[in-house]
mmCIF file of C-alpha atoms in Angstrom:
data_model
loop_
_atom_site.group_PDB
_atom_site.id
_atom_site.type_symbol
_atom_site.label_atom_id
_atom_site.label_comp_id
_atom_site.label_asym_id
_atom_site.label_seq_id
_atom_site.Cartn_x
_atom_site.Cartn_y
_atom_site.Cartn_z
ATOM 1 C CA THR A 1 70.035 104.500 85.578
ATOM 2 C CA TYR A 2 70.440 102.328 88.649
ATOM 3 C CA GLN A 3 66.669 101.864 88.663
ATOM 4 C CA THR A 4 66.663 100.271 85.196
ATOM 5 C CA VAL A 5 69.633 98.104 86.184
ATOM 6 C CA PHE A 6 68.434 96.875 89.585
ATOM 7 C CA ARG A 7 64.648 97.201 89.768
ATOM 8 C CA ASP A 8 64.206 93.437 89.150
ATOM 9 C CA LEU A 9 66.991 92.345 91.526
ATOM 10 C CA ARG A 10 65.459 90.133 94.232
ATOM 11 C CA HIS A 11 68.416 87.998 95.316
ATOM 12 C CA ALA A 12 72.189 88.341 95.415
ATOM 13 C CA GLU A 13 73.812 87.779 91.997
ATOM 14 C CA VAL A 14 77.441 86.915 91.290
ATOM 15 C CA GLN A 15 79.258 87.334 87.963
ATOM 16 C CA ARG A 16 82.695 85.824 87.363
ATOM 17 C CA ARG A 17 84.922 86.756 84.430
ATOM 18 C CA ALA A 18 88.249 85.734 82.936
ATOM 19 C CA VAL A 19 90.656 88.262 81.363
ATOM 20 C CA TYR A 20 92.646 87.323 78.233
ATOM 21 C CA PHE A 21 95.449 88.870 76.198
ATOM 22 C CA ALA A 22 95.522 86.985 72.899
ATOM 23 C CA GLU A 23 95.128 83.359 74.089
ATOM 24 C CA SER A 24 96.819 83.882 77.467
ATOM 25 C CA ARG A 25 94.672 84.156 80.567
ATOM 26 C CA ILE A 26 96.112 87.104 82.496
ATOM 27 C CA GLY A 27 93.490 87.851 85.121
ATOM 28 C CA GLU A 28 90.090 87.394 86.666
ATOM 29 C CA SER A 29 87.186 89.459 87.923
ATOM 30 C CA GLU A 30 84.209 88.941 90.214
ATOM 31 C CA SER A 31 81.174 91.114 90.948
ATOM 32 C CA LEU A 32 78.440 90.772 93.576
ATOM 33 C CA SER A 33 75.157 92.711 93.553
ATOM 34 C CA GLU A 34 72.791 92.226 96.481
ATOM 35 C CA PRO A 35 69.604 93.896 97.769
ATOM 36 C CA VAL A 36 69.933 95.751 101.079
ATOM 37 C CA GLU A 37 67.390 95.377 103.874
ATOM 38 C CA GLY A 38 65.146 98.429 103.878
ATOM 39 C CA GLY A 39 65.754 99.133 100.193
ATOM 40 C CA GLY A 40 68.710 99.786 97.956
ATOM 41 C CA VAL A 41 71.532 97.736 96.480
ATOM 42 C CA ARG A 42 75.190 97.143 97.299
ATOM 43 C CA MET A 43 77.599 96.347 94.441
ATOM 44 C CA ARG A 44 81.089 95.028 95.049
ATOM 45 C CA SER A 45 83.625 94.016 92.415
ATOM 46 C CA ARG A 46 87.288 93.177 92.132
ATOM 47 C CA ILE A 47 89.633 92.645 89.202
ATOM 48 C CA LEU A 48 93.208 91.368 89.105
ATOM 49 C CA MET A 49 95.330 91.540 85.930
ATOM 50 C CA LYS A 50 98.951 90.912 84.988
ATOM 51 C CA MET A 51 100.196 93.924 83.012
ATOM 52 C CA ALA A 52 103.665 92.877 81.783
ATOM 53 C CA LEU A 53 102.422 91.810 78.338
ATOM 54 C CA PHE A 54 101.209 95.369 77.614
ATOM 55 C CA GLY A 55 104.736 96.794 77.633
ATOM 56 C CA GLY A 56 105.920 99.908 79.413
ATOM 57 C CA ILE A 57 108.363 100.155 82.302
ATOM 58 C CA LYS A 58 109.269 96.805 83.841
ATOM 59 C CA LEU A 59 108.406 96.820 87.534
ATOM 60 C CA PRO A 60 108.909 94.164 90.225
ATOM 61 C CA ASP A 61 105.135 93.770 90.588
ATOM 62 C CA ASP A 62 103.358 93.583 87.218
ATOM 63 C CA ARG A 63 99.826 93.261 88.612
ATOM 64 C CA ALA A 64 96.937 95.714 88.543
ATOM 65 C CA TYR A 65 94.350 95.185 91.269
ATOM 66 C CA LEU A 66 91.151 97.153 91.828
ATOM 67 C CA THR A 67 88.219 96.718 94.196
ATOM 68 C CA SER A 68 85.056 98.804 94.205
ATOM 69 C CA ASP A 69 82.143 99.117 96.620
ATOM 70 C CA PHE A 70 79.049 101.081 95.535
ATOM 71 C CA LYS A 71 75.918 101.689 97.610
ATOM 72 C CA VAL A 72 72.626 102.677 95.969
ATOM 73 C CA ASP A 73 69.800 103.925 98.203
ATOM 74 C CA LYS A 74 66.124 102.935 98.180
ATOM 75 C CA ASP A 75 65.414 105.641 95.569
ATOM 76 C CA TYR A 76 68.037 104.056 93.259
ATOM 77 C CA GLN A 77 70.478 106.944 93.652
ATOM 78 C CA LEU A 78 74.183 106.450 94.259
ATOM 79 C CA ALA A 79 74.699 107.178 97.962
ATOM 80 C CA GLU A 80 78.414 106.470 98.349
ATOM 81 C CA PHE A 81 81.300 104.590 96.780
ATOM 82 C CA ARG A 82 84.860 103.488 97.457
ATOM 83 C CA LEU A 83 87.613 102.423 95.039
ATOM 84 C CA THR A 84 90.939 100.982 96.203
ATOM 85 C CA GLY A 85 93.672 99.516 94.067
ATOM 86 C CA ASN A 86 97.281 98.949 93.302
ATOM 87 C CA LEU A 87 98.803 99.499 89.868
ATOM 88 C CA GLN A 88 102.073 97.626 89.530
ATOM 89 C CA GLY A 89 103.074 98.525 93.079
ATOM 90 C CA MET A 90 101.530 102.023 93.092
ATOM 91 C CA PRO A 91 98.535 102.396 95.459
ATOM 92 C CA MET A 92 95.457 104.458 94.617
ATOM 93 C CA SER A 93 92.128 105.167 96.253
ATOM 94 C CA ALA A 94 89.001 107.263 95.823
ATOM 95 C CA SER A 95 85.759 107.585 97.763
ATOM 96 C CA GLY A 96 82.677 109.720 97.593
ATOM 97 C CA GLN A 97 79.342 110.564 99.184
ATOM 98 C CA ARG A 98 76.284 112.185 97.676
ATOM 99 C CA GLN A 99 75.423 115.725 98.731
ATOM 100 C CA GLY A 100 72.200 116.633 96.951
ATOM 101 C CA ASP A 101 72.944 116.800 93.221
ATOM 102 C CA GLN A 102 76.705 116.588 93.793
ATOM 103 C CA LEU A 103 79.325 114.086 94.906
ATOM 104 C CA ARG A 104 81.961 114.972 97.487
ATOM 105 C CA VAL A 105 84.960 112.977 96.276
ATOM 106 C CA ALA A 106 88.282 112.331 98.025
ATOM 107 C CA TYR A 107 91.193 110.782 96.100
ATOM 108 C CA ASN A 108 94.787 109.730 96.651
ATOM 109 C CA PHE A 109 96.987 108.699 93.726
ATOM 110 C CA LEU A 110 100.773 108.792 93.845
ATOM 111 C CA ILE A 111 101.831 112.424 94.219
ATOM 112 C CA THR A 112 98.363 113.932 94.038
ATOM 113 C CA LYS A 113 95.557 113.820 96.557
ATOM 114 C CA GLY A 114 92.671 116.009 97.569
ATOM 115 C CA ASP A 115 88.918 116.314 97.369
ATOM 116 C CA LEU A 116 86.454 117.917 95.006
ATOM 117 C CA LEU A 117 82.751 118.507 94.622
ATOM 118 C CA VAL A 118 81.431 117.363 91.237
ATOM 119 C CA PRO A 119 77.955 117.652 89.662
ATOM 120 C CA PHE A 120 76.162 114.320 89.829
ATOM 121 C CA PRO A 121 72.466 114.186 88.833
ATOM 122 C CA LYS A 122 70.200 111.921 90.859
ATOM 123 C CA ASP A 123 69.791 109.447 87.983
ATOM 124 C CA ALA A 124 73.515 109.295 87.113
ATOM 125 C CA THR A 125 75.630 106.154 87.402
ATOM 126 C CA LEU A 126 79.330 105.770 88.163
ATOM 127 C CA ALA A 127 81.824 103.126 87.013
ATOM 128 C CA ASP A 128 85.517 102.284 86.966
ATOM 129 C CA SER A 129 87.602 101.987 83.824
ATOM 130 C CA PHE A 130 88.090 98.206 83.955
ATOM 131 C CA LEU A 131 84.349 97.460 84.015
ATOM 132 C CA PRO A 132 82.552 100.559 82.690
ATOM 133 C CA TYR A 133 79.230 98.764 82.164
ATOM 134 C CA GLN A 134 78.204 95.777 84.268
ATOM 135 C CA GLY A 135 74.899 95.111 82.582
ATOM 136 C CA GLY A 136 71.223 95.597 83.246
ATOM 137 C CA GLY A 137 68.696 97.863 81.658
ATOM 138 C CA HIS A 138 66.480 97.474 78.613
ATOM 139 C CA LEU A 139 68.536 97.547 75.436
ATOM 140 C CA GLU A 140 67.392 98.162 71.879
ATOM 141 C CA ASP A 141 69.039 98.989 68.585
ATOM 142 C CA GLY A 142 70.298 102.579 68.515
ATOM 143 C CA LYS A 143 69.948 103.246 72.253
ATOM 144 C CA LYS A 144 72.514 105.757 73.547
ATOM 145 C CA TRP A 145 73.615 106.838 77.021
ATOM 146 C CA LYS A 146 76.525 108.347 78.929
ATOM 147 C CA ILE A 147 78.757 106.564 81.432
ATOM 148 C CA ARG A 148 80.537 108.603 84.089
ATOM 149 C CA MET A 149 83.616 106.977 85.590
ATOM 150 C CA PHE A 150 86.941 107.374 87.313
ATOM 151 C CA ASP A 151 89.466 106.858 84.550
ATOM 152 C CA LEU A 152 91.883 104.332 85.995
ATOM 153 C CA GLY A 153 92.654 103.065 82.514
ATOM 154 C CA ASN A 154 94.930 105.944 81.672
ATOM 155 C CA LEU A 155 95.127 105.199 84.646
ATOM 156 C CA VAL A 156 94.002 108.366 86.341
ATOM 157 C CA SER A 157 93.178 111.574 84.520
ATOM 158 C CA ILE A 158 95.290 114.285 86.159
ATOM 159 C CA GLY A 159 94.744 117.815 84.901
ATOM 160 C CA LYS A 160 97.283 120.615 84.781
ATOM 161 C CA ASP A 161 96.268 121.639 88.284
ATOM 162 C CA ASN A 162 96.918 118.080 89.543
ATOM 163 C CA LYS A 163 93.243 117.405 90.123
ATOM 164 C CA VAL A 164 91.659 114.082 89.360
ATOM 165 C CA GLU A 165 88.696 114.439 87.028
ATOM 166 C CA MET A 166 85.839 112.125 86.208
ATOM 167 C CA THR A 167 85.492 111.025 82.600
ATOM 168 C CA GLU A 168 82.327 110.714 80.523
ATOM 169 C CA LEU A 169 82.061 107.921 77.956
ATOM 170 C CA TYR A 170 79.437 107.536 75.251
ATOM 171 C CA ALA A 171 77.716 104.187 74.687
ATOM 172 C CA THR A 172 75.634 103.148 71.673
ATOM 173 C CA VAL A 173 73.840 99.882 70.873
ATOM 174 C CA VAL A 174 74.917 99.172 67.293
ATOM 175 C CA GLY A 175 73.245 95.832 66.523
ATOM 176 C CA ARG A 176 73.091 92.147 67.393
ATOM 177 C CA GLU A 177 75.562 89.315 66.851
ATOM 178 C CA LYS A 178 77.055 86.275 68.578
ATOM 179 C CA PRO A 179 79.823 87.088 71.095
ATOM 180 C CA PRO A 180 83.062 86.057 69.339
ATOM 181 C CA SER A 181 84.679 84.194 72.258
ATOM 182 C CA ARG A 182 81.680 82.197 73.462
ATOM 183 C CA ASN A 183 80.442 78.877 72.141
ATOM 184 C CA GLU A 184 76.713 79.301 72.670
ATOM 185 C CA GLU A 185 74.518 80.193 69.742
ATOM 186 C CA ARG A 186 72.504 82.971 71.386
ATOM 187 C CA MET A 187 72.623 86.442 69.884
ATOM 188 C CA ALA A 188 73.535 89.465 71.984
ATOM 189 C CA TRP A 189 73.373 93.234 71.783
ATOM 190 C CA GLN A 190 76.641 94.782 70.637
ATOM 191 C CA ILE A 191 77.587 98.047 72.374
ATOM 192 C CA GLU A 192 80.338 100.431 71.306
ATOM 193 C CA VAL A 193 81.688 102.813 73.950
ATOM 194 C CA ARG A 194 83.708 105.858 72.849
ATOM 195 C CA ARG A 195 85.563 108.555 74.766
ATOM 196 C CA GLN A 196 84.011 111.192 72.497
ATOM 197 C CA PRO A 197 80.836 110.752 70.414
ATOM 198 C CA THR A 198 82.745 111.595 67.213
ATOM 199 C CA ASP A 199 85.718 109.251 67.814
ATOM 200 C CA GLU A 200 86.391 106.908 64.903
ATOM 201 C CA PHE A 201 87.403 103.980 67.107
ATOM 202 C CA TRP A 202 85.776 102.509 70.217
ATOM 203 C CA ALA A 203 87.424 102.363 73.634
ATOM 204 C CA TYR A 204 85.277 99.403 74.725
ATOM 205 C CA LEU A 205 83.224 96.867 72.802
ATOM 206 C CA LEU A 206 80.640 94.773 74.663
ATOM 207 C CA TRP A 207 78.151 91.994 74.012
ATOM 208 C CA VAL A 208 75.122 91.942 76.332
ATOM 209 C CA ASP A 209 72.287 89.396 76.307
ATOM 210 C CA ASP A 210 68.565 90.169 76.455
ATOM 211 C CA ALA A 211 68.549 89.824 80.257
ATOM 212 C CA GLY A 212 71.228 92.526 80.558
ATOM 213 C CA LEU A 213 74.132 90.167 81.320
ATOM 214 C CA VAL A 214 77.512 91.196 79.895
ATOM 215 C CA LEU A 215 78.850 88.163 78.029
ATOM 216 C CA GLU A 216 82.079 89.652 76.685
ATOM 217 C CA GLN A 217 84.029 92.913 76.767
ATOM 218 C CA HIS A 218 86.937 94.070 74.608
ATOM 219 C CA MET A 219 89.131 96.966 75.752
ATOM 220 C CA LYS A 220 92.539 98.468 75.006
ATOM 221 C CA ILE A 221 95.511 98.948 77.327
ATOM 222 C CA ASN A 222 98.487 100.825 75.867
ATOM 223 C CA LYS A 223 96.633 100.515 72.542
ATOM 224 C CA LEU A 224 96.727 96.698 72.794
ATOM 225 C CA PRO A 225 93.405 94.809 72.918
ATOM 226 C CA CYS A 226 92.401 92.393 75.645
ATOM 227 C CA LYS A 227 89.084 90.726 76.373
ATOM 228 C CA ILE A 228 87.012 89.890 79.441
ATOM 229 C CA VAL A 229 84.711 86.867 79.073
#
């Protein structure tokens, strides 16, 4: 929950990340979490990646760019959010506001746009597909939870009725080991994130330290792995 993630946040915190495909640096990411006067937290993040190495149709602009802005109220409930981005020249956006135990969501992606009302419990969290888990919380071996997100990794899940749907992912702490791309000796919690609990292979693999800081993330784009460090 946002309470377990942010209850100890007293000052603004910045995280900076580099994105790699094999040994090539293809992007960067930055996140800022800061307390809000009167209670609550504002989280802003951005990620920029070059996509040409993942194959597919060659386009004049090979970059994927996404910014997110999330506001959590004094009761640690998501109050509103906004996502804006550009996928290789194709703009996309989504925004939402809480209405009781639901989110009123508006979206605009290529040929489909509209709004929908989706169930969203008061203790639920929301993420985007580039950074599904940005840390925080008390971790222990075997801990499991669900992540609800807008699936911009596929990049948007469009149903038969041309409606954008939110995706649920399933995270499990599977043990401890040293993050493979970092030089320090400290151990970290290893988290596997799957699209379905029974999937054989993970969609994301993360290493998170004891303070809840994400040290490394592996993910797949067009079935090719990249890493965020």
